[in-house]
Tab-separated table of C-alpha atoms and ligand atoms in Angstrom:
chain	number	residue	atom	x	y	z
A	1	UNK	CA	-43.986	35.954	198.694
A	2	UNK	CA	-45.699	36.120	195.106
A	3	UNK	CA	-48.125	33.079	194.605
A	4	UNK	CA	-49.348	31.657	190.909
A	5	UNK	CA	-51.448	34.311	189.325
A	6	UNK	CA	-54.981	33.100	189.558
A	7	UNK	CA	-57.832	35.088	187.201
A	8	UNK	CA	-59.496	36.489	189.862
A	9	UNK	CA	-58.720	36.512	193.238
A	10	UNK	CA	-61.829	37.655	195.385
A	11	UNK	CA	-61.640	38.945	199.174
A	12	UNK	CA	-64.393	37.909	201.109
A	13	UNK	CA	-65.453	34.515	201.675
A	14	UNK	CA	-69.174	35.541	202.540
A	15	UNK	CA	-72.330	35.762	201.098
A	16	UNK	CA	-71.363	37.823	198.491
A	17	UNK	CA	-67.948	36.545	197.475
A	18	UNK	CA	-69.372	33.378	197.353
A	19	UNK	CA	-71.531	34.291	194.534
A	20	UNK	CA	-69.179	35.819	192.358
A	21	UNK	CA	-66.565	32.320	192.618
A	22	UNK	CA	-69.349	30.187	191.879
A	23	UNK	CA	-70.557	31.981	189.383
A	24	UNK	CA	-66.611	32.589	187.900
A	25	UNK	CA	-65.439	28.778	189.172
A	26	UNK	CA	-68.014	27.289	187.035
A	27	UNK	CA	-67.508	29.367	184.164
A	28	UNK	CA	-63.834	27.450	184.366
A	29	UNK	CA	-62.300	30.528	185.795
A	30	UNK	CA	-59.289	29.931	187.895
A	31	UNK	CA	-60.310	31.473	191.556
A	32	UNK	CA	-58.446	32.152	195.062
A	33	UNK	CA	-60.753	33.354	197.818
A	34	UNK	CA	-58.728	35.019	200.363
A	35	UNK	CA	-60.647	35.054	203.920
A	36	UNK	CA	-59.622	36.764	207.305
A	37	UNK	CA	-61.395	34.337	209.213
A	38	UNK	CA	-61.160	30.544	210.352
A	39	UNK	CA	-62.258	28.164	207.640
A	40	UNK	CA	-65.386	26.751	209.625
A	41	UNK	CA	-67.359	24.144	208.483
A	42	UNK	CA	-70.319	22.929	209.766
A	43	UNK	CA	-69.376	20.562	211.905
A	44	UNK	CA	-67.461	23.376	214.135
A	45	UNK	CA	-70.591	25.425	214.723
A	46	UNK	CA	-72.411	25.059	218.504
A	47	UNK	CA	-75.442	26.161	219.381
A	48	UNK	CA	-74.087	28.258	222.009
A	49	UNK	CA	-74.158	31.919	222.839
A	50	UNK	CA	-70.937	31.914	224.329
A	51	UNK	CA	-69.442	30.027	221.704
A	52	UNK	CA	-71.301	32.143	218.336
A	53	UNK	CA	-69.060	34.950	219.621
A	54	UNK	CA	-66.253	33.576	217.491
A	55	UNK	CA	-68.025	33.701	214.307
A	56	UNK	CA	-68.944	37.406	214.972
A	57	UNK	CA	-67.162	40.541	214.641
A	58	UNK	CA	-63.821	40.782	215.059
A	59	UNK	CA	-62.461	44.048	214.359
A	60	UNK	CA	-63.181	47.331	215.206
A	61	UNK	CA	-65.728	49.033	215.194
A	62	UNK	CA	-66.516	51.786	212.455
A	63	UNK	CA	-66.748	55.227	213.657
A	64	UNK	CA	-69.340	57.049	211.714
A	65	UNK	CA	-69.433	60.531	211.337
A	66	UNK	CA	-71.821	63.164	211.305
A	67	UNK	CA	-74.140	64.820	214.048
A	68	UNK	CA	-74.332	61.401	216.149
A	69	UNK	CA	-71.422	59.064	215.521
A	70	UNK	CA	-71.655	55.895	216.670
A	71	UNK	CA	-69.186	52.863	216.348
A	72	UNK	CA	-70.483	49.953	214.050
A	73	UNK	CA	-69.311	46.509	213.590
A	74	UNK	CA	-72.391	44.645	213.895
A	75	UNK	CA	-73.725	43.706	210.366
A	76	UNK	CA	-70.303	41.451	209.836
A	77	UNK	CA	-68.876	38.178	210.188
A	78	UNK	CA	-65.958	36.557	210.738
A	79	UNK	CA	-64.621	33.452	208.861
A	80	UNK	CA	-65.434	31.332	206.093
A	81	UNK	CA	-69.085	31.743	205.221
A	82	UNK	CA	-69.360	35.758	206.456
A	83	UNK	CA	-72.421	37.449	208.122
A	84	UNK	CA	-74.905	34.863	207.005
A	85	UNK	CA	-73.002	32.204	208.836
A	86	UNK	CA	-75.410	33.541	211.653
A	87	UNK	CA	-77.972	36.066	209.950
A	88	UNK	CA	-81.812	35.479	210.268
A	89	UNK	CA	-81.888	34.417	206.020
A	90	UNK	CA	-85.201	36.362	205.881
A	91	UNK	CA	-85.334	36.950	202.175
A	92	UNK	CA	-87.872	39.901	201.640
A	93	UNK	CA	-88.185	41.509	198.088
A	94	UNK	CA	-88.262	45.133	197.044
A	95	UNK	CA	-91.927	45.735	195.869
A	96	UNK	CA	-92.177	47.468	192.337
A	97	UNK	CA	-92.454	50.974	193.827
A	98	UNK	CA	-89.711	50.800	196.011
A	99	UNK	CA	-87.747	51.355	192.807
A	100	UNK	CA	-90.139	54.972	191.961
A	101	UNK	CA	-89.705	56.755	195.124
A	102	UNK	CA	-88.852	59.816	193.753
A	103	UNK	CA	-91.695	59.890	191.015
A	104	UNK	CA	-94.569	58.207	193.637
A	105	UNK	CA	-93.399	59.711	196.585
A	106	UNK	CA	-91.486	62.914	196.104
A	107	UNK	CA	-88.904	61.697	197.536
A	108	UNK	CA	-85.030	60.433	196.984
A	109	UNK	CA	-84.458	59.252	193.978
A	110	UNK	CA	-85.889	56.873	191.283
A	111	UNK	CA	-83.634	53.629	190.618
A	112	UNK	CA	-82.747	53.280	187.089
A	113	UNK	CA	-83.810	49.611	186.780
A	114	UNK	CA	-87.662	48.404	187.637
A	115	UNK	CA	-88.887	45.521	189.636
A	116	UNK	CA	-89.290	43.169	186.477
A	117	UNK	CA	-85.405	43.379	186.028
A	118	UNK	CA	-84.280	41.739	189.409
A	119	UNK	CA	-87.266	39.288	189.611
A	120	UNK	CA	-85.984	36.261	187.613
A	121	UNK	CA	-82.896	37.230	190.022
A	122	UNK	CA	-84.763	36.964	192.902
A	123	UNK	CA	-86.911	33.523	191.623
A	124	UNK	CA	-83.558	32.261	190.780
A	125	UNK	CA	-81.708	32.789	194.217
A	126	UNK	CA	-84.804	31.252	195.981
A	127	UNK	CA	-83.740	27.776	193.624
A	128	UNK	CA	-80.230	28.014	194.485
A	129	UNK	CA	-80.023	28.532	198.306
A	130	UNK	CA	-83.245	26.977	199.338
A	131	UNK	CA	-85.843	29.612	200.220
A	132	UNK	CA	-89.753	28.466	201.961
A	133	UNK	CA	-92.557	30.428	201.490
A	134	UNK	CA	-95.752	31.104	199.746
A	135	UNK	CA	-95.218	32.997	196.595
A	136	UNK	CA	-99.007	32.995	195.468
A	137	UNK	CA	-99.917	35.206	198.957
A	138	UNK	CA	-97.332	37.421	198.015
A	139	UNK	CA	-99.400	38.352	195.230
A	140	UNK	CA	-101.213	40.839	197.148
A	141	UNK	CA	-98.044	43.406	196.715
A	142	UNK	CA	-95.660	41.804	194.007
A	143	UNK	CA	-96.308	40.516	190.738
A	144	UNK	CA	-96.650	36.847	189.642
A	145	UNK	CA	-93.210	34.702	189.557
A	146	UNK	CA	-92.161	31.623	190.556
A	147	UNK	CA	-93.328	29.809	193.558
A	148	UNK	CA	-90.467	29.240	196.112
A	149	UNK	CA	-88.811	25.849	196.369
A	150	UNK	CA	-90.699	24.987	199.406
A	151	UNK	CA	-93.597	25.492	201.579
A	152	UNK	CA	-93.357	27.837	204.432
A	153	UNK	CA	-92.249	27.151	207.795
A	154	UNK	CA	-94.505	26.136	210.553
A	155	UNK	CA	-96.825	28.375	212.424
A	156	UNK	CA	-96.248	28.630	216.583
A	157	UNK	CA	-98.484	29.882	219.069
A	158	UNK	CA	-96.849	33.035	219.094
A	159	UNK	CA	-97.693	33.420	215.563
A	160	UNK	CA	-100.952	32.609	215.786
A	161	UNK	CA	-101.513	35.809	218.448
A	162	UNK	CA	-99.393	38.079	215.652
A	163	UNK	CA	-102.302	36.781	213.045
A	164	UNK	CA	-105.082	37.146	215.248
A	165	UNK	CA	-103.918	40.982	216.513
A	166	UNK	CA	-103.173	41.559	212.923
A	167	UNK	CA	-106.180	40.477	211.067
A	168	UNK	CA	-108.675	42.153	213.867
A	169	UNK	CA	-106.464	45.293	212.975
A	170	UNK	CA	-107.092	45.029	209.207
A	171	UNK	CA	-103.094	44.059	208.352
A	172	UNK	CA	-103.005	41.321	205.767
A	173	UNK	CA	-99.704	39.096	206.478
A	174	UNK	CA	-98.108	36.236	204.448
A	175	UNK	CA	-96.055	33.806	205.467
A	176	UNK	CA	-92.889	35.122	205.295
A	177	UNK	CA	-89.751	33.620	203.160
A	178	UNK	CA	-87.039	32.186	204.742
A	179	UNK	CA	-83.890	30.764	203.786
A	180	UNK	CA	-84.546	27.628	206.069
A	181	UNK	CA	-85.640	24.207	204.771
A	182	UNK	CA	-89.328	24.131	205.966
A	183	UNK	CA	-88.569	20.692	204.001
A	184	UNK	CA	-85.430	18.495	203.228
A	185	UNK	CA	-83.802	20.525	200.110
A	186	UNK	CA	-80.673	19.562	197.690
A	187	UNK	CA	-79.437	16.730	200.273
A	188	UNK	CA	-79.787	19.088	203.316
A	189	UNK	CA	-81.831	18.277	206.085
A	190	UNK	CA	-85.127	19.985	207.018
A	191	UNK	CA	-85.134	22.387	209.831
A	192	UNK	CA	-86.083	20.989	213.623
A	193	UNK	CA	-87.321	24.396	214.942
A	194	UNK	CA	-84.712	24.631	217.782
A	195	UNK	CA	-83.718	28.270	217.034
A	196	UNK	CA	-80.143	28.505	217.183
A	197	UNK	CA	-79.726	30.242	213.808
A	198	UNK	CA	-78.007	33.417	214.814
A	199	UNK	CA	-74.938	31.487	216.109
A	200	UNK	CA	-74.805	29.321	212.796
A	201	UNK	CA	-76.898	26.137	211.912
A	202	UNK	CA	-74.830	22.568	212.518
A	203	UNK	CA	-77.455	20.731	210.702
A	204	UNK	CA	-77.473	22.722	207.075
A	205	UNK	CA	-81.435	23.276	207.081
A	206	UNK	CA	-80.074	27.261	207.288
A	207	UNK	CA	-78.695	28.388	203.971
A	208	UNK	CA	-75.772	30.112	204.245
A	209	UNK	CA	-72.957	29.892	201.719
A	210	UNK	CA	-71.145	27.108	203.634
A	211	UNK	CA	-74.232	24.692	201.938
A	212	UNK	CA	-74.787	26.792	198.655
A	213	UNK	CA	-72.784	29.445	196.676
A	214	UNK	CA	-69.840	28.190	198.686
A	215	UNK	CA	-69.822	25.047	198.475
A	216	UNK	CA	-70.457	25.059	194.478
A	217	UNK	CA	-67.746	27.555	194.561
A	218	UNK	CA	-64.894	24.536	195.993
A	219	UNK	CA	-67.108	21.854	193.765
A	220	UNK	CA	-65.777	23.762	190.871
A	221	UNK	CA	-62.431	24.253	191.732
A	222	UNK	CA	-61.816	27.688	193.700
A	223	UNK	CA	-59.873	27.871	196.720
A	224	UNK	CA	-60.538	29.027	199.872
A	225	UNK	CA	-57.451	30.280	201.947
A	226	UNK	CA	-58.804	31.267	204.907
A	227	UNK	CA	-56.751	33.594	207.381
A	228	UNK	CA	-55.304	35.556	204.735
A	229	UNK	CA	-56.183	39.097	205.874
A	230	UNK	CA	-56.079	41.646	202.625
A	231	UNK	CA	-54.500	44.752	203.284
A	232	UNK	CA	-53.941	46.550	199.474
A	233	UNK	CA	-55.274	46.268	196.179
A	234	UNK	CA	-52.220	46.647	194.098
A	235	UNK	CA	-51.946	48.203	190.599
A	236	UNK	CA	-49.461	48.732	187.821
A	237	UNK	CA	-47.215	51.461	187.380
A	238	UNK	CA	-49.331	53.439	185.128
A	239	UNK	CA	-52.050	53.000	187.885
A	240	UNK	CA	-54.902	51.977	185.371
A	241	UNK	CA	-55.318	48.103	186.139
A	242	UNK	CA	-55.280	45.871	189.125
A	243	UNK	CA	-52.482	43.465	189.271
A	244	UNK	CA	-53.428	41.721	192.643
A	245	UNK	CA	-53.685	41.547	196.542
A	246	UNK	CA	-50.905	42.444	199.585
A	247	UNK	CA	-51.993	39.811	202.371
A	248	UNK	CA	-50.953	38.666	205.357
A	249	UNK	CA	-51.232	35.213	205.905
A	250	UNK	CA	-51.792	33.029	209.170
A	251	UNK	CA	-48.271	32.836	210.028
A	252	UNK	CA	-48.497	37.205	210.022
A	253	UNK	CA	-46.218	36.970	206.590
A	254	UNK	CA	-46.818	39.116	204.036
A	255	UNK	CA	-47.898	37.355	200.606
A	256	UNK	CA	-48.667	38.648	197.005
A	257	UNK	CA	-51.765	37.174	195.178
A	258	UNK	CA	-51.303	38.518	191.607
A	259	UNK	CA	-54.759	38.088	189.339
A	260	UNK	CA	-56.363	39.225	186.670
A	261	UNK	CA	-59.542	40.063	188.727
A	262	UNK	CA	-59.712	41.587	191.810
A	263	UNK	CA	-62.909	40.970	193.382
A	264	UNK	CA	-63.783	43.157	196.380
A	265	UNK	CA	-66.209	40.986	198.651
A	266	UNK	CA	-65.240	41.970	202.043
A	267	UNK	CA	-68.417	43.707	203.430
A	268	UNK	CA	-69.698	46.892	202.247
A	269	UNK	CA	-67.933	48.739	205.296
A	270	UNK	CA	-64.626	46.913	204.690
A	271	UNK	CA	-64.524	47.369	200.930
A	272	UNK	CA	-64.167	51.158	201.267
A	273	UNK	CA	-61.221	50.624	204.198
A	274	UNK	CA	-59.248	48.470	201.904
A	275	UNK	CA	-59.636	50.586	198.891
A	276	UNK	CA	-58.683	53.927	201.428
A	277	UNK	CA	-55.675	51.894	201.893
A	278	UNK	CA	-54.289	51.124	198.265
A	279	UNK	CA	-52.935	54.637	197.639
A	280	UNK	CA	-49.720	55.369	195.209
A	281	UNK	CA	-48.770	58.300	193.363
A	282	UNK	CA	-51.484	57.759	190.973
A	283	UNK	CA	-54.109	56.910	193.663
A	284	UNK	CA	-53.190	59.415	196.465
A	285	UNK	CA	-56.448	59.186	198.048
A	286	UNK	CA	-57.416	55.735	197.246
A	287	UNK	CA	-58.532	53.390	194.731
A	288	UNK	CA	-61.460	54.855	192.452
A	289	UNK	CA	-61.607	57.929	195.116
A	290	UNK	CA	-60.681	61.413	192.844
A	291	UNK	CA	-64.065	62.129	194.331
A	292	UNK	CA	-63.417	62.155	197.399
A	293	UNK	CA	-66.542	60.474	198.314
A	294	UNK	CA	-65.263	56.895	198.839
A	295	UNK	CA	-67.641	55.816	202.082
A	296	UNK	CA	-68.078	58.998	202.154
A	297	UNK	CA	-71.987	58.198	201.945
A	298	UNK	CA	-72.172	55.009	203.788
A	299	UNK	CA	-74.552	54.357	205.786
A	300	UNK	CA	-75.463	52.851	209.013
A	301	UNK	CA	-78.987	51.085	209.797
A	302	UNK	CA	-79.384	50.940	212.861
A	303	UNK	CA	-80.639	48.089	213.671
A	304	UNK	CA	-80.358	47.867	217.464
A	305	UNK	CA	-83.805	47.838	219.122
A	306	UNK	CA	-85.985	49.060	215.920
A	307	UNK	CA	-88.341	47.507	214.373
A	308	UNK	CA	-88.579	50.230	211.424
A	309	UNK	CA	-86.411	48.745	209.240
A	310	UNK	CA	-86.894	46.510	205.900
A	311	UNK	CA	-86.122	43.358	207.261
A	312	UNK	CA	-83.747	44.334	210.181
A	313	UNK	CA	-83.432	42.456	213.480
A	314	UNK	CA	-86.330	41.215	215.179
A	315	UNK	CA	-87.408	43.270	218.485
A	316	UNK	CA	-85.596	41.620	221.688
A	317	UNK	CA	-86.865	38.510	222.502
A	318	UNK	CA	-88.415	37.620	219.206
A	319	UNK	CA	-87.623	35.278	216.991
A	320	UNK	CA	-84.588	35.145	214.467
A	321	UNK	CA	-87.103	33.916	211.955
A	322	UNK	CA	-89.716	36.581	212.087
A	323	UNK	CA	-89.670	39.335	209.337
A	324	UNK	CA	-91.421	41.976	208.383
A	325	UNK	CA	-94.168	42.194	205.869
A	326	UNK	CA	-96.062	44.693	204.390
A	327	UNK	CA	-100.077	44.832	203.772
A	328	UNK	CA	-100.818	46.137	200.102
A	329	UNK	CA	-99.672	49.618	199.805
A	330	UNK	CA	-102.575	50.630	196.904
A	331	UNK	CA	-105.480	48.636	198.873
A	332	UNK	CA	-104.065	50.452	202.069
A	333	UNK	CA	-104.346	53.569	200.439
A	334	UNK	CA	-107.335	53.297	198.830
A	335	UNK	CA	-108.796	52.442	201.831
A	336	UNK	CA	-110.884	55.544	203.891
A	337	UNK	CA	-108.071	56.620	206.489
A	338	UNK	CA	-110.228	55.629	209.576
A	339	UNK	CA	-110.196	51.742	208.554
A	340	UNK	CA	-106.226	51.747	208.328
A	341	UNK	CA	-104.691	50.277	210.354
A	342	UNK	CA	-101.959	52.402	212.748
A	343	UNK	CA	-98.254	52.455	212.196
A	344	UNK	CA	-99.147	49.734	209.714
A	345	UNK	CA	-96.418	49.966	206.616
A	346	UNK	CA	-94.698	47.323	207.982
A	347	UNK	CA	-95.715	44.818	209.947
A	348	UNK	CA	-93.958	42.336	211.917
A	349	UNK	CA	-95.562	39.006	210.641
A	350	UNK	CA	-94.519	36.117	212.905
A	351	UNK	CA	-95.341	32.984	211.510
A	352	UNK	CA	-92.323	31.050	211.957
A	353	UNK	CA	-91.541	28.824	214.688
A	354	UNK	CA	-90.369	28.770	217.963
A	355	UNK	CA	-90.862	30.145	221.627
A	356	UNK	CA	-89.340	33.242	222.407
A	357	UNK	CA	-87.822	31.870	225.485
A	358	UNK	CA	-85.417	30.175	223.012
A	359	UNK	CA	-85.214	32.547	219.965
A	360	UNK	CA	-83.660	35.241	222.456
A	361	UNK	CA	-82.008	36.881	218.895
A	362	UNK	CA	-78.298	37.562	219.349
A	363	UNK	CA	-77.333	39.519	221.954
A	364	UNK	CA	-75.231	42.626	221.767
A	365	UNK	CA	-72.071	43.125	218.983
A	366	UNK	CA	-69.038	41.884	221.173
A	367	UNK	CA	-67.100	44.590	221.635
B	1	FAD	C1	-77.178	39.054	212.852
B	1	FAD	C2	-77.451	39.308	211.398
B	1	FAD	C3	-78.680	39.011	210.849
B	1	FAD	C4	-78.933	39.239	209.503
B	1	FAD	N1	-80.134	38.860	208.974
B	1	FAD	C5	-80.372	39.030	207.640
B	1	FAD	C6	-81.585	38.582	207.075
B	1	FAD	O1	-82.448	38.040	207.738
B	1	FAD	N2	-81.774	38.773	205.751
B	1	FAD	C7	-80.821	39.385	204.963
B	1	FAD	O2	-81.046	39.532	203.739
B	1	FAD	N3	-79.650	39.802	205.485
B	1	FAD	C8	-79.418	39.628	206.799
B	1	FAD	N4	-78.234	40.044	207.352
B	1	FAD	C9	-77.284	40.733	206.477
B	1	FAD	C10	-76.512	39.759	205.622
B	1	FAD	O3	-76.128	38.636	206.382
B	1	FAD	C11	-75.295	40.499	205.107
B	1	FAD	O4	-75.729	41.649	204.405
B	1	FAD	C12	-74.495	39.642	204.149
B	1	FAD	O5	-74.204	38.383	204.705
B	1	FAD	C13	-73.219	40.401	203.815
B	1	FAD	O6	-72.460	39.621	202.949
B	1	FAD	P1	-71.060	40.139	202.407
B	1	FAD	O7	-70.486	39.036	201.604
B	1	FAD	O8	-71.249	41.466	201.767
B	1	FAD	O9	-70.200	40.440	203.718
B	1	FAD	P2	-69.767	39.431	204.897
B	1	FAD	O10	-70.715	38.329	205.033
B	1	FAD	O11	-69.463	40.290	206.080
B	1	FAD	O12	-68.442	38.780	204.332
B	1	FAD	C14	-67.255	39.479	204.236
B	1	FAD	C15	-66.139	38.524	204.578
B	1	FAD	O13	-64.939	39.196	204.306
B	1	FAD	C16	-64.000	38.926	205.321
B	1	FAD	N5	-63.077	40.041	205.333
B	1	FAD	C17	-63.285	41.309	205.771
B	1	FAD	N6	-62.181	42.056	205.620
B	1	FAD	C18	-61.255	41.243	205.059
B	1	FAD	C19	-59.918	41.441	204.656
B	1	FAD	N7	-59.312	42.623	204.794
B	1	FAD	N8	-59.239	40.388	204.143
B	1	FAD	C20	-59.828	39.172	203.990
B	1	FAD	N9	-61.102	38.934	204.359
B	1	FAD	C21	-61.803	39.959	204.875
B	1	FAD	C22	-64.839	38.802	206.597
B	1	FAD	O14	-64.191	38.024	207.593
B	1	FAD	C23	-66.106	38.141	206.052
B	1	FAD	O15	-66.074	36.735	206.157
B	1	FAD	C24	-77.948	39.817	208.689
B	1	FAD	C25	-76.685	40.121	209.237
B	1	FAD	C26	-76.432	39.859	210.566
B	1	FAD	C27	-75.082	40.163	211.109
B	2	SF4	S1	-84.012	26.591	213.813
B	2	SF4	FE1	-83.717	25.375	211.927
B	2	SF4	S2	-82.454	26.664	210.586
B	2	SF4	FE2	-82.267	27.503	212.697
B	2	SF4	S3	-80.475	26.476	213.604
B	2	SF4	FE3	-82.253	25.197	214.133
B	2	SF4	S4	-82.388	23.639	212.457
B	2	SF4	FE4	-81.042	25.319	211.744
């Protein structure tokens, strides 16, 4: 069945669909989101570990290739709202040499925008979903922008041991910045410290898109229509412009959503698989794929048991609110090498709340 053609139609009702029909909804665009998932809403979500399952994974698993494959499902979601339904919203910046690697460090290559282009981003996404933190002791790596919306979170026990061991071993930390209301924020509540974020907050201190980009998104008019599962991007007959979406909808029926726009917001693992899948005559192995290299350079972070990762999941048994922070890389390295501090590029700085005992992290991707 063909529906009304919308101006974009965007697949993907997560963090970063949400974005794009806010962004296109207020700009009086008419937008469908089409969304695999369950339409939850707040009120569904339990702070369970039995019951966060459901807003988890739900497909297979991706088999990478190369010397060690290994299957990988577990930076996803599942329904209305996406991976940050029940990520840890640490919101960590790129410092201004991340984007020189290959002139600083030999290494890679060098990005062809600088630091000073995404910060107004970054300032700006801080106002719009909420983020605590102390931009001023950030200083110390970044340059000067604008302070975050609110204060940081509270400091537990457990964080004051991380300080203690950190500051005896010469590692300068900073409160890191959450996307959690250390304060009540835009009519949602501040957060009470219980530490059920990685099964999805009922309360709204947690910003994920159900309480930002999302809900703007629906303010302005787009709809969400949520168990729609996208299975092609279609395209004309000369094969030069997108004309719409193939999707199956909750009764397993096949649908048409033609649009002007097609907006792929599915997950960055996903978007390849449905592109892989929109082959005609003119596309025989895939949208945008003459290469050949469509996902062909994906990557997977692991991010099971490591700490050595940018922001990445917190060891076992820490808390979903930790994240990692890095002391000063020019005062590190202009330091003589016997005062630095070991293993010390980043450094897990634990400031935010909680026990461990509860903050147990998710457990294993359901299989
Ligand atoms: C446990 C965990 C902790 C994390 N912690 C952090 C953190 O602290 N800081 C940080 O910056 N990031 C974190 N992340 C990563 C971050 O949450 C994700 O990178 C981000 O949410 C991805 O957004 P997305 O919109 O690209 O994809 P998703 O959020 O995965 O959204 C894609 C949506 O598309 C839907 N979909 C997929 N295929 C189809 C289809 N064929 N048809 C229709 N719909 C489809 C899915 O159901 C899903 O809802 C974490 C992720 C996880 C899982
Ligand atoms: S710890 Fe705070 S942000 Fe996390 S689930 Fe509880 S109230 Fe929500």
């Amino acid at each position: 069945m063909a529906n009304e053609k919308v101006d974009v139609v965007i697949v993907g009702a997560g963090a970063s669909g949400s974005v794009f029909a806010a962004v296109l909804a207020k700009a009086g665009k008419k937008v469908v989101i089409l969304e695999q998932g369950p339409d939850w809403q707040l009120t569904d979500l339990i702070s369970s570990d039995f019951w966060g399952r459901r807003i988890k994974p739900a497909s297979g698993p991706f088999l990478l290739e190369g010397k060690n494959p290994f299957g990988y499902v577990y930076q996803a979601g599942w329904g209305v709202g996406g991976a940050a339904l029940h990520y840890f919203a640490n919101f960590p910046r790129l410092l201004p040499n991340d984007f020189k690697i290959k002139s600083e460090h030999g290494r890679a290559l060098d990005w062809p925008i600088s630091y000073q282009d995404v910060a107004p981003y970054y300032d700006k996404v801080a106002q719009d979903v909420g983020v605590s933190g102390d931009a001023k002791a950030e200083e110390i790596w970044r340059p000067a922008g604008a302070p975050y919306p609110m204060p940081p979170m509270k400091t537990f026990r457990h964080g004051e041991i991380w300080l203690k061991g950190c500051e005896a071993a010469g590692i300068r930390l900073v409160p890191a910045a959450v996307g959690m209301n250390s304060t009540d924020y835009k009519g949602r509540p501040a957060c009470i410290y219980d530490g059920w974020c990685h099964v999805g907050c009922p309360t709204g201190a947690l910003s994920n898109p159900l309480v930002t980009y999302l809900g703007d998104a629906k303010k302005a008019g787009a709809e969400v229509r949520a168990l729609s599962t996208v299975t092609r991007v279609l395209t004309n007959a000369q094969g030069n412009k997108v004309t719409g979406v193939e999707y199956y909808d909750a009764k397993k029926e096949r649908q048409v959503q033609d649009a002007s726009v097609v907006v792929l917001a599915a997950w960055s693992a996903q978007n390849p698989r449905l592109m892989l899948n929109s082959t005609t005559d003119k596309h025989a192995k895939g949208l945008a794929n003459s290469s050949g290299l469509l996902s062909a350079r994906a990557r997977g972070r692991c991010s099971m048991r490591t700490s050595r990762t940018t922001w990445a999941r917190p060891a076992r048994n820490s808390c979903p609110t930790t994240a990692m922070a890095r002391p000063a890389r020019k005062a590190r390295s202009a330091a003589p090498s016997s005062s630095r501090a070991p293993r010390s590029r980043r450094a897990i700085s634990a400031v935010s709340p909680m026990p461990a005992s509860i903050c147990s992290g998710p457990t294993s991707p359901p299989s």
